[in-house]
mmCIF file of C-alpha atoms in Angstrom:
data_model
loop_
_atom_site.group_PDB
_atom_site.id
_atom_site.type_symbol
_atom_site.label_atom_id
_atom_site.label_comp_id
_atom_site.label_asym_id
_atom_site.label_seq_id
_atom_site.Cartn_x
_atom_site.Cartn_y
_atom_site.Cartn_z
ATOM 1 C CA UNK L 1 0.000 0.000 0.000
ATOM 2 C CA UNK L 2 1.394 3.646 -0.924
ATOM 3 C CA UNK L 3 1.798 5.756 1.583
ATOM 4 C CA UNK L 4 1.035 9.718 1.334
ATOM 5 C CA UNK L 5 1.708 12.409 3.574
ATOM 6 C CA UNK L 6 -0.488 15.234 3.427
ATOM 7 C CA UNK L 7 0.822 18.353 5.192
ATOM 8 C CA UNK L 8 -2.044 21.512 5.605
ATOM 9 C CA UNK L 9 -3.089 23.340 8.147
ATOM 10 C CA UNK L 10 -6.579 23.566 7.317
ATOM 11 C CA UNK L 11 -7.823 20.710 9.193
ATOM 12 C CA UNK L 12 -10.867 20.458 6.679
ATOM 13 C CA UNK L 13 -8.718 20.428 3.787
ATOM 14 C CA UNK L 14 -6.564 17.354 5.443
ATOM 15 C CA UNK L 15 -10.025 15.573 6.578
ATOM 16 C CA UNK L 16 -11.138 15.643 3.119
ATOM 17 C CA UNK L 17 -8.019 14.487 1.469
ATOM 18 C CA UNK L 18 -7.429 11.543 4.060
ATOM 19 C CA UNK L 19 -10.898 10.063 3.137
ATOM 20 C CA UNK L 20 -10.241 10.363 -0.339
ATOM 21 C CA UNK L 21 -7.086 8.932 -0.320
ATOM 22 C CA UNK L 22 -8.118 5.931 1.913
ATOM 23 C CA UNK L 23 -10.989 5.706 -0.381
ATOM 24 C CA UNK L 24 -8.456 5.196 -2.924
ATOM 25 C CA UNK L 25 -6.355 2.637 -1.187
ATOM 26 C CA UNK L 26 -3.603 4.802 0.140
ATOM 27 C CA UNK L 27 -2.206 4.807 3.774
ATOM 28 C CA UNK L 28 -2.770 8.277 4.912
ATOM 29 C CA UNK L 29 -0.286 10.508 7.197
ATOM 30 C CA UNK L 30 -1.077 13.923 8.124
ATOM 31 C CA UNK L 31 0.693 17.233 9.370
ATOM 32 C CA UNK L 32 -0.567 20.192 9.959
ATOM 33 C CA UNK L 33 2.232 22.708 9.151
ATOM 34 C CA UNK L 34 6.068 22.658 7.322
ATOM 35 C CA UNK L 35 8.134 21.678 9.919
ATOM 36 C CA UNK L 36 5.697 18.795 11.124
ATOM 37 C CA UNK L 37 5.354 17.569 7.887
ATOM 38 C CA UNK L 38 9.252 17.344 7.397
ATOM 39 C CA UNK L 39 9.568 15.514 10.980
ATOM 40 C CA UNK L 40 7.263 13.049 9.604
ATOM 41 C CA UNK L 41 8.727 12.828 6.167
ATOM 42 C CA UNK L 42 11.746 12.023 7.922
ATOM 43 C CA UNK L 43 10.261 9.246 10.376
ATOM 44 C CA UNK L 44 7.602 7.826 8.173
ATOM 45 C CA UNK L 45 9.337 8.293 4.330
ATOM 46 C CA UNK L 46 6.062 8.466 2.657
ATOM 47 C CA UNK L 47 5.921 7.520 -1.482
ATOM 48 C CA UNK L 48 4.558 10.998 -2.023
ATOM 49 C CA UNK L 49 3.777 14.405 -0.227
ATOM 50 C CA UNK L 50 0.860 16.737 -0.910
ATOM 51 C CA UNK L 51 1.627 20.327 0.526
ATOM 52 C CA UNK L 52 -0.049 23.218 0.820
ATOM 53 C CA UNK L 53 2.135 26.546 0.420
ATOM 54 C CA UNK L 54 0.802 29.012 3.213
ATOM 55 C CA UNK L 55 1.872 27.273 6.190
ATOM 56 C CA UNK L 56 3.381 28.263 9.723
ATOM 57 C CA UNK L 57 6.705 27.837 11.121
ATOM 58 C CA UNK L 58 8.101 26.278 7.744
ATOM 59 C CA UNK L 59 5.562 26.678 4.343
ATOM 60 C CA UNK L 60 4.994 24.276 1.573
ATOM 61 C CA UNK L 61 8.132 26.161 -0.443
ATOM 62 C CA UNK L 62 10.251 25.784 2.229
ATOM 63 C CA UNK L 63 9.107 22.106 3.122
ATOM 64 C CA UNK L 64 9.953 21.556 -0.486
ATOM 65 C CA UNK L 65 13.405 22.257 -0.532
ATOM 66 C CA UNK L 66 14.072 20.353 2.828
ATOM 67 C CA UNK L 67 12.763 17.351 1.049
ATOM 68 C CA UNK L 68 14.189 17.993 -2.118
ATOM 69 C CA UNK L 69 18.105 18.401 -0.331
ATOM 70 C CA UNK L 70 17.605 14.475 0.319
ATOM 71 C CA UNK L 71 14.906 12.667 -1.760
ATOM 72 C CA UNK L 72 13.577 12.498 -4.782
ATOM 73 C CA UNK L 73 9.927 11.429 -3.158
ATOM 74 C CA UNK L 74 6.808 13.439 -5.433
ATOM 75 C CA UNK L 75 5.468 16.506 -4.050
ATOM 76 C CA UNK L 76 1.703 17.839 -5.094
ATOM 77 C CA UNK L 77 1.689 21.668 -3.792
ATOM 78 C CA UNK L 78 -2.107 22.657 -3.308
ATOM 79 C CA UNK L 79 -2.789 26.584 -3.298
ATOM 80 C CA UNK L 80 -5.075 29.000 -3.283
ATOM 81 C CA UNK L 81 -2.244 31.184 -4.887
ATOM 82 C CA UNK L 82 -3.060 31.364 -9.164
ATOM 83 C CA UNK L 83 -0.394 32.737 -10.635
ATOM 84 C CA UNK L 84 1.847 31.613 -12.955
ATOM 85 C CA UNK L 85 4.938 33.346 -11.221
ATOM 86 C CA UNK L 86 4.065 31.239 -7.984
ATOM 87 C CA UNK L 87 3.362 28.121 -9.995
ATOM 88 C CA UNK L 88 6.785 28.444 -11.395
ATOM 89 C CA UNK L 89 8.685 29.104 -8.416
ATOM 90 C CA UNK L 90 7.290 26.100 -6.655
ATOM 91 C CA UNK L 91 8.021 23.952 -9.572
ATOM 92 C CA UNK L 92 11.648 25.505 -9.904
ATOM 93 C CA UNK L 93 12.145 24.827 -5.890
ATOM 94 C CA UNK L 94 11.443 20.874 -6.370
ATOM 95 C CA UNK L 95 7.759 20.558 -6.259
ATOM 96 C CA UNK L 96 6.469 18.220 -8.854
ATOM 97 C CA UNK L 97 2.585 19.346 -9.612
ATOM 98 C CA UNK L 98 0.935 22.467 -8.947
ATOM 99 C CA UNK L 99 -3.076 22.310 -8.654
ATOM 100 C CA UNK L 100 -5.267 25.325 -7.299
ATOM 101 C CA UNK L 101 -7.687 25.279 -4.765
ATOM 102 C CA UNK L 102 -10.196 24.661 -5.035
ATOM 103 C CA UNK L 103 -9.429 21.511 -6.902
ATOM 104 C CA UNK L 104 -11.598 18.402 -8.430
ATOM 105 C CA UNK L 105 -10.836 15.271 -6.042
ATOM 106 C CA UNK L 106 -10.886 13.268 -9.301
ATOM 107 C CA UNK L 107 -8.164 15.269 -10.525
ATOM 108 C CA UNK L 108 -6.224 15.443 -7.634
ATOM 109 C CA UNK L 109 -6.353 11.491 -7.603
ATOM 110 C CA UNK L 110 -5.139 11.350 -11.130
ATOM 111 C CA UNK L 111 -2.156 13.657 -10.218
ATOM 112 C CA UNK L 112 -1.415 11.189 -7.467
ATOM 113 C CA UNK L 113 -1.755 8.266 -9.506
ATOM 114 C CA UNK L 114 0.204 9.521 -12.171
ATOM 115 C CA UNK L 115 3.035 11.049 -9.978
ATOM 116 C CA UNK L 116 3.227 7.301 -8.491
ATOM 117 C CA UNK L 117 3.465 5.620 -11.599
ATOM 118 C CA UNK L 118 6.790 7.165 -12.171
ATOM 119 C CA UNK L 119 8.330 5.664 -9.098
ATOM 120 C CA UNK L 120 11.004 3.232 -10.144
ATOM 121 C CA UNK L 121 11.178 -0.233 -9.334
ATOM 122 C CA UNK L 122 13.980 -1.397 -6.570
ATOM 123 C CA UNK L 123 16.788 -2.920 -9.310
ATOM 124 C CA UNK L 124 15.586 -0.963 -12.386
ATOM 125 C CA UNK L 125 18.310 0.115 -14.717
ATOM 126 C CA UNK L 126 19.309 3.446 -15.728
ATOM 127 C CA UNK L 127 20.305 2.366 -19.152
ATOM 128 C CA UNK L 128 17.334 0.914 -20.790
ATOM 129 C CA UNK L 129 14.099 2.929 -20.133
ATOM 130 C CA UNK L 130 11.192 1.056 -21.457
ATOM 131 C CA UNK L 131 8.062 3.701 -20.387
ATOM 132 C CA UNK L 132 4.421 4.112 -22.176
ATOM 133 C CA UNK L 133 5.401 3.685 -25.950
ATOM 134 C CA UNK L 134 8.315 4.274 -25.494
ATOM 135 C CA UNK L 135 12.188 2.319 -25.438
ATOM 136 C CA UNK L 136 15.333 4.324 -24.566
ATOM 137 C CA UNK L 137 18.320 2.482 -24.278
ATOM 138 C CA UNK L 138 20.913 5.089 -22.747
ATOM 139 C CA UNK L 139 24.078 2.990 -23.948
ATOM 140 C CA UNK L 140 23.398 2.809 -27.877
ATOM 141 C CA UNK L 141 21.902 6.506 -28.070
ATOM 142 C CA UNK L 142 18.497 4.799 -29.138
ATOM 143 C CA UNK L 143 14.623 5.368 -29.003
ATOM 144 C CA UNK L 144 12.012 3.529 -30.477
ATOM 145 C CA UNK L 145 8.680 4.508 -30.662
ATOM 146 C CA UNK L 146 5.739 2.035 -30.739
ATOM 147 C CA UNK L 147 8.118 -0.468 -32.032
ATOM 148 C CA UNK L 148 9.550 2.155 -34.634
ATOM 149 C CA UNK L 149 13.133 3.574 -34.484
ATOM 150 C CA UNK L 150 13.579 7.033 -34.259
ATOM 151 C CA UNK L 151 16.478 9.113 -35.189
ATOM 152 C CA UNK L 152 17.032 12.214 -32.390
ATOM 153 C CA UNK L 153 20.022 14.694 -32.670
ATOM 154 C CA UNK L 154 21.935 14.320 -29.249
ATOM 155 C CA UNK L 155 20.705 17.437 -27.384
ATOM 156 C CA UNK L 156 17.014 15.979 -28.695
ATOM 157 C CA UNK L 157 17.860 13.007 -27.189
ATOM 158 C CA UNK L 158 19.279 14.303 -23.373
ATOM 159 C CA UNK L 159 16.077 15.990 -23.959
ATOM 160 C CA UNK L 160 13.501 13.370 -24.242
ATOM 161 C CA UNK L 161 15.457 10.773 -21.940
ATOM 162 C CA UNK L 162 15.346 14.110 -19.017
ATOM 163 C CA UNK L 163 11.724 13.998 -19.966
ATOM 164 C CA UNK L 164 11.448 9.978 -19.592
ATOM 165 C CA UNK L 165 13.279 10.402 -15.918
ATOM 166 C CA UNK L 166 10.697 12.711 -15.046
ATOM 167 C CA UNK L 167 7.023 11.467 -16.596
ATOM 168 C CA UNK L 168 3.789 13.181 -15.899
ATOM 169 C CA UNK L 169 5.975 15.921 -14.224
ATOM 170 C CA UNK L 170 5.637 19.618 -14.343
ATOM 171 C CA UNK L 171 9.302 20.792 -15.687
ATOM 172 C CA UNK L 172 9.473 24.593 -15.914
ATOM 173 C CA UNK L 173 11.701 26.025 -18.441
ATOM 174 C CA UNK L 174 14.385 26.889 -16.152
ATOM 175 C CA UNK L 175 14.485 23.051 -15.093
ATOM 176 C CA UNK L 176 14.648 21.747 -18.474
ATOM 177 C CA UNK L 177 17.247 24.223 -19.966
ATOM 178 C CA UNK L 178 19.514 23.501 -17.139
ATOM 179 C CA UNK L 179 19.095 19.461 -17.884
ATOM 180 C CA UNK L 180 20.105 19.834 -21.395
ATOM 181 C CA UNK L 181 22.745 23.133 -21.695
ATOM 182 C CA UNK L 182 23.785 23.633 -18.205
ATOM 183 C CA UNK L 183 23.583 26.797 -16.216
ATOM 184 C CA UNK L 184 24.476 28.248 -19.788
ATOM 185 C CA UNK L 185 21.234 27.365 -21.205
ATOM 186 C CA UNK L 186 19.415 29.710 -18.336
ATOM 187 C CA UNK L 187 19.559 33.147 -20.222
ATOM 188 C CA UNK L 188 19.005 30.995 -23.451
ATOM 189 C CA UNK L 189 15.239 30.544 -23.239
ATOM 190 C CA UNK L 190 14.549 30.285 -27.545
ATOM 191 C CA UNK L 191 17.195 27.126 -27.642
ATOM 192 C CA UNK L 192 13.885 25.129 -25.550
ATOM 193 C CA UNK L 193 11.255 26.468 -28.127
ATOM 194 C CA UNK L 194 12.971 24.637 -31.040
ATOM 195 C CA UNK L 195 14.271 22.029 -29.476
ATOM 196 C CA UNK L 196 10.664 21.229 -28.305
ATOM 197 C CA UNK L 197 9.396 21.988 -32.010
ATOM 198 C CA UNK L 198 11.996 19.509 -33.448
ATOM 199 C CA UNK L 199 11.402 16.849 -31.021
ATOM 200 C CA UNK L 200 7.549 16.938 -31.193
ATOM 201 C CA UNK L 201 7.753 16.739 -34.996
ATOM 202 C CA UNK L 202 9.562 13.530 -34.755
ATOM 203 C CA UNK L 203 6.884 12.003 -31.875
ATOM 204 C CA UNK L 204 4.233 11.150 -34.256
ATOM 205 C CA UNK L 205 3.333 7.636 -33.147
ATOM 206 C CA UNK L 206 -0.028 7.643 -32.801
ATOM 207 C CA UNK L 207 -2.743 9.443 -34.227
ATOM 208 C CA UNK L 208 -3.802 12.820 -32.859
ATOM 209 C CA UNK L 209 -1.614 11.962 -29.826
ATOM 210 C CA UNK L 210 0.294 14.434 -28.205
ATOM 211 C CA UNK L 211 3.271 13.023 -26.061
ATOM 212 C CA UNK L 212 5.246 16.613 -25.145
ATOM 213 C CA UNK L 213 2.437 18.844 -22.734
ATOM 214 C CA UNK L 214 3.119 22.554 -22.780
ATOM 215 C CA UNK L 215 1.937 24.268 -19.525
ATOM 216 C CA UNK L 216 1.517 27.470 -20.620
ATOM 217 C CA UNK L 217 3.526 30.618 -19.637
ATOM 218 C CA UNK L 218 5.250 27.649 -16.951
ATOM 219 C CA UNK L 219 6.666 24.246 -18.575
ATOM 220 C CA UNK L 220 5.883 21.192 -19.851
ATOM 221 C CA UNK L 221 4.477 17.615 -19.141
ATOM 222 C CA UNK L 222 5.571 14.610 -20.443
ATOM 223 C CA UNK L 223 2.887 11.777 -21.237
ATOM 224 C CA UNK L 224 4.979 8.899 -22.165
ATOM 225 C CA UNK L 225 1.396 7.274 -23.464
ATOM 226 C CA UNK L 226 0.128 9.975 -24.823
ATOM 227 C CA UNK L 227 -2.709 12.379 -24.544
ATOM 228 C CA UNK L 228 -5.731 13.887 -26.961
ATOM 229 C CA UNK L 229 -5.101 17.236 -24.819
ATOM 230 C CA UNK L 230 -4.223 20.510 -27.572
ATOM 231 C CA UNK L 231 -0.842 22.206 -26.347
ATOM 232 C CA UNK L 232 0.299 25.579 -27.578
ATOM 233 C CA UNK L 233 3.989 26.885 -28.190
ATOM 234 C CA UNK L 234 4.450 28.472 -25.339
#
C-alpha cells in the first residue's frame, strides 16, 4: 500500500483528502504545518507528499526544498495562490505538480496516480528505459517509438530521456534548460522552443496523440502514453 503524507493546516482540507485517499487505497499521514510535515517525512518516508504553500513555522516552499536536499519522493503543492509566477517558483524549488484550490478530487487522484506511476522499481536500470510507448536504451543513443526507431540529434535526445526520468511531471523552463545546456542554457530561453518543435515533430506515433504537454507561460508535461489534450507553443 502507498503511503502519502499530506501536510495543511486547514484541518478540513486534510479531513477531506485523508478520506479520499483511503478511499483510494492509500495509507494516509497527516501534518498540519512545514516543519511537522518534514519531521514526519523524515520518520515515516512516505511515497509521495501533498503540501499546501501558506503554512506556519516552515511553508509548503520551504518544506519543499528540505525534502528535495535528500529525496527524490513526489510533491503535489495545493494553493489557493493562481499565478503563474508562484506556480513556477514552486516547480523551480522541487515541487512536482501544482493544482489550485479549489481543486476536483478526481483530478487530484489522477495527479497522485500519475506522480506514483513514475516511481522506479527497486533494481531498475538506468540504461534501458522502457516507459508508455516508449524504449530508450541510454548505452546505444536509441529510441524507439511504438516499435519504430527514431532518429534524435543528441541534445534531442538528453532531452527526451530528461523527460522519460521525469514522466507526468511539471518541468518549468528553467528546469529543463539547465538538464540539457547547463547553467548556460538559463539566459538561453529560444534554444527550448525549437528544441521542443523539433522533437515533437519527430513524436508522431499515434494518431492525434500528443506526447510533449506545454503548460503554458510555466513548462511542460511529459505523457509517455500519450494524450488527446491541444498544447500551444508556449
Amino acid at each position: 500500500m502507498k503511503r502519502i503524507l499530506v501536510v495543511d493546516d486547514e484541518r478540513q482540507i486534510t479531513r477531506m483528502l485523508r478520506a479520499s485517499l483511503q478511499s483510494s487505497g492509500y495509507e494516509v499521514l497527516v501534518a498540519n504545518n512545514g516543519a511537522e510535515g518534514f519531521t514526519r517525512f523524515e520518520n515515516d518516508r512516505p511515497d509521495l507528499i501533498i503540501t499546501d504553500l501558506a503554512m506556519p513555522e516552515m511553508d509548503g516552499l520551504e518544506l519543499t526544498q528540505a525534502v528535495r536536499r535528500v529525496s527524490e519522493t513526489p510533491i503535489i503543492v495545493l494553493s489557493v495562490r493562481d499565478t503563474d509566477a508562484m506556480k513556477v517558483k514552486a516547480l523551480d524549488e522541487g515541487a512536482d505538480d501544482y493544482l489550485t484550490k479549489p481543486f476536483s478530487t478526481p483530478e487530484l487522484l489522477a495527479r497522485v496516480r500519475a506522480h506514483l506511476r513514475r516511481i522506479p522499481d527497486d533494481g531498475a536500470t538506468e540504461t534501458h528505459i522502457e516507459l508508455g510507448d516508449f524504449v530508450i536504451d541510454t548505452d546505444t543513443h536509441t529510441t524507439q517509438l511504438s516499435g519504430t526507431a527514431i532518429h534524435l540529434t543528441p541534445k534531442e535526445f538528453d532531452l527526451l530521456l530528461y523527460f522519460a526520468r521525469n514522466p507526468e511531471r511539471v518541468l518549468t523552463h528553467k528546469v529543463l534548460l539547465r538538464a540539457v545546456w547547463g547553467p548556460a542554457g538559463d539566459d538561453q530561453p529560444e534554444y527550448l522552443r525549437v528544441l521542443i518543435a523539433q522533437l515533437r515533430k519527430k513524436l508522431t506515433g499515434k494518431p492525434g496523440v500528443v506526447y510533449i504537454q506545454s503548460e503554458p507561460w510555466v513548462g511542460y508535461r511529459f505523457n509517455p502514453s500519450g494524450s488527446e489534450a491541444s498544447f500551444t507553443d508556449s
